[in-house]
Amino acid sequence: MELVVFMLVFLALMGLLGFAWVRMNRSKAELSQTLTAPPQDSAYNISYAPPEFEWSGTTTGALPLKILTYKQYECLEDARYGFRIVGVPPSDRKQPQPHKTRAHGVKTVASLHKHGFLDADGSGGYVITDHGLNALEVCNVRY
């Protein structure tokens, strides 16, 4: 009699374990399908703003710099996206600027202008040159 009760308890326990195993595998399969399925109509579309200017592909000689500082790179990137660059002292750098204008350090802007990467626009600002676009493509950046 004890053997029969033991066998019934053992079979019930094995049935419960099997049921739990099947249910767990089924939920894992459903979860992996929902994770790999593409979103239907996502409200989180990512927009990419392409640069306003791109390098023409022609070189006008050797670049005077092989490595740009991060500040120089950041300044050239802003100019590449169509912003007018102005050189200001560090205390004025975080001040509001006119529309489509970015403020960078005086030394950074002067260095980029001296090397021919920026050209004066006649109103106190600077715009990127083809030489500057070339530098963005080929120069390394020191962080």
GROMACS .gro file of C-alpha atoms in nm:
model
  143
    1MET     CA    1   0.000   0.000   0.000
    2GLU     CA    2   0.280   0.241   0.085
    3LEU     CA    3   0.442   0.170  -0.249
    4VAL     CA    4   0.124   0.265  -0.438
    5VAL     CA    5   0.092   0.597  -0.250
    6PHE     CA    6   0.461   0.668  -0.312
    7MET     CA    7   0.421   0.597  -0.686
    8LEU     CA    8   0.112   0.822  -0.711
    9VAL     CA    9   0.289   1.111  -0.534
   10PHE     CA   10   0.596   1.060  -0.755
   11LEU     CA   11   0.385   1.062  -1.076
   12ALA     CA   12   0.198   1.376  -0.963
   13LEU     CA   13   0.526   1.552  -0.887
   14MET     CA   14   0.672   1.455  -1.225
   15GLY     CA   15   0.356   1.578  -1.400
   16LEU     CA   16   0.378   1.915  -1.225
   17LEU     CA   17   0.746   1.949  -1.315
   18GLY     CA   18   0.674   1.864  -1.681
   19PHE     CA   19   0.387   2.114  -1.693
   20ALA     CA   20   0.609   2.387  -1.547
   21TRP     CA   21   0.888   2.308  -1.796
   22VAL     CA   22   0.653   2.326  -2.099
   23ARG     CA   23   0.497   2.651  -1.978
   24MET     CA   24   0.839   2.812  -1.916
   25ASN     CA   25   0.966   2.717  -2.265
   26ARG     CA   26   0.649   2.847  -2.428
   27SER     CA   27   0.680   3.186  -2.255
   28LYS     CA   28   1.047   3.210  -2.357
   29ALA     CA   29   0.954   3.144  -2.721
   30GLU     CA   30   0.680   3.410  -2.714
   31LEU     CA   31   0.918   3.659  -2.553
   32SER     CA   32   1.190   3.602  -2.815
   33GLN     CA   33   0.934   3.649  -3.095
   34THR     CA   34   0.818   3.980  -2.953
   35LEU     CA   35   1.178   4.099  -2.908
   36THR     CA   36   1.287   4.012  -3.262
   37ALA     CA   37   0.971   4.131  -3.440
   38PRO     CA   38   1.008   4.474  -3.601
   39PRO     CA   39   0.800   4.749  -3.444
   40GLN     CA   40   0.472   4.806  -3.623
   41ASP     CA   41   0.454   5.185  -3.651
   42SER     CA   42   0.703   5.321  -3.404
   43ALA     CA   43   0.643   5.666  -3.264
   44TYR     CA   44   1.015   5.690  -3.190
   45ASN     CA   45   1.147   5.761  -3.537
   46ILE     CA   46   1.505   5.882  -3.541
   47SER     CA   47   1.574   6.170  -3.772
   48TYR     CA   48   1.922   6.226  -3.909
   49ALA     CA   49   2.033   6.568  -4.017
   50PRO     CA   50   2.293   6.534  -4.292
   51PRO     CA   51   2.574   6.790  -4.300
   52GLU     CA   52   2.511   7.098  -4.504
   53PHE     CA   53   2.859   7.088  -4.661
   54GLU     CA   54   3.068   6.792  -4.774
   55TRP     CA   55   3.426   6.771  -4.896
   56SER     CA   56   3.454   6.803  -5.273
   57GLY     CA   57   3.706   6.519  -5.292
   58THR     CA   58   3.979   6.728  -5.448
   59THR     CA   59   4.290   6.809  -5.251
   60THR     CA   60   4.469   7.139  -5.271
   61GLY     CA   61   4.793   7.023  -5.113
   62ALA     CA   62   4.916   6.874  -4.791
   63LEU     CA   63   4.730   6.962  -4.474
   64PRO     CA   64   4.928   7.167  -4.220
   65LEU     CA   65   4.791   6.955  -3.933
   66LYS     CA   66   4.771   6.578  -3.897
   67ILE     CA   67   4.584   6.579  -3.565
   68LEU     CA   68   4.297   6.805  -3.459
   69THR     CA   69   4.221   6.879  -3.096
   70TYR     CA   70   3.871   6.791  -2.984
   71LYS     CA   71   3.781   7.161  -2.967
   72GLN     CA   72   3.901   7.215  -3.324
   73TYR     CA   73   3.708   6.909  -3.441
   74GLU     CA   74   3.394   7.028  -3.263
   75CYS     CA   75   3.428   7.374  -3.420
   76LEU     CA   76   3.474   7.231  -3.770
   77GLU     CA   77   3.176   6.997  -3.722
   78ASP     CA   78   2.954   7.290  -3.626
   79ALA     CA   79   3.071   7.478  -3.935
   80ARG     CA   80   3.012   7.167  -4.147
   81TYR     CA   81   2.648   7.160  -4.036
   82GLY     CA   82   2.600   7.514  -4.162
   83PHE     CA   83   2.654   7.715  -3.844
   84ARG     CA   84   2.837   8.048  -3.856
   85ILE     CA   85   3.136   8.032  -3.619
   86VAL     CA   86   3.236   8.321  -3.394
   87GLY     CA   87   3.540   8.338  -3.169
   88VAL     CA   88   3.464   8.459  -2.816
   89PRO     CA   89   3.643   8.457  -2.479
   90PRO     CA   90   3.562   8.166  -2.245
   91SER     CA   91   3.334   8.378  -2.026
   92ASP     CA   92   3.105   8.456  -2.323
   93ARG     CA   93   3.101   8.108  -2.471
   94LYS     CA   94   2.784   7.992  -2.294
   95GLN     CA   95   2.592   8.313  -2.371
   96PRO     CA   96   2.300   8.295  -2.616
   97GLN     CA   97   2.405   8.344  -2.978
   98PRO     CA   98   2.211   8.462  -3.284
   99HIS     CA   99   2.029   8.205  -3.496
  100LYS     CA  100   2.257   7.956  -3.678
  101THR     CA  101   2.565   8.084  -3.493
  102ARG     CA  102   2.795   7.886  -3.265
  103ALA     CA  103   3.052   8.038  -3.030
  104HIS     CA  104   3.394   7.877  -2.988
  105GLY     CA  105   3.712   7.987  -2.817
  106VAL     CA  106   3.912   8.271  -2.971
  107LYS     CA  107   4.231   8.063  -2.987
  108THR     CA  108   4.056   7.768  -3.151
  109VAL     CA  109   3.893   7.982  -3.419
  110ALA     CA  110   4.215   8.179  -3.480
  111SER     CA  111   4.413   7.857  -3.521
  112LEU     CA  112   4.163   7.710  -3.768
  113HIS     CA  113   4.155   8.038  -3.962
  114LYS     CA  114   4.536   8.055  -3.969
  115HIS     CA  115   4.558   7.702  -4.112
  116GLY     CA  116   4.295   7.781  -4.379
  117PHE     CA  117   4.018   7.560  -4.242
  118LEU     CA  118   3.785   7.857  -4.177
  119ASP     CA  119   3.730   8.172  -4.384
  120ALA     CA  120   3.599   8.507  -4.259
  121ASP     CA  121   3.246   8.577  -4.379
  122GLY     CA  122   3.281   8.957  -4.361
  123SER     CA  123   3.049   9.009  -4.064
  124GLY     CA  124   3.278   8.895  -3.783
  125GLY     CA  125   3.208   8.524  -3.826
  126TYR     CA  126   3.369   8.233  -4.004
  127VAL     CA  127   3.252   7.959  -4.240
  128ILE     CA  128   3.420   7.630  -4.329
  129THR     CA  129   3.636   7.592  -4.639
  130ASP     CA  130   3.691   7.287  -4.858
  131HIS     CA  131   4.029   7.255  -4.684
  132GLY     CA  132   3.846   7.232  -4.350
  133LEU     CA  133   3.610   6.967  -4.484
  134ASN     CA  134   3.913   6.772  -4.603
  135ALA     CA  135   4.063   6.798  -4.253
  136LEU     CA  136   3.746   6.652  -4.103
  137GLU     CA  137   3.776   6.355  -4.336
  138VAL     CA  138   4.145   6.271  -4.295
  139CYS     CA  139   4.278   6.413  -3.967
  140ASN     CA  140   4.281   6.218  -3.644
  141VAL     CA  141   4.127   6.369  -3.331
  142ARG     CA  142   4.309   6.400  -2.999
  143TYR     CA  143   4.066   6.373  -2.707
   0.00000   0.00000   0.00000
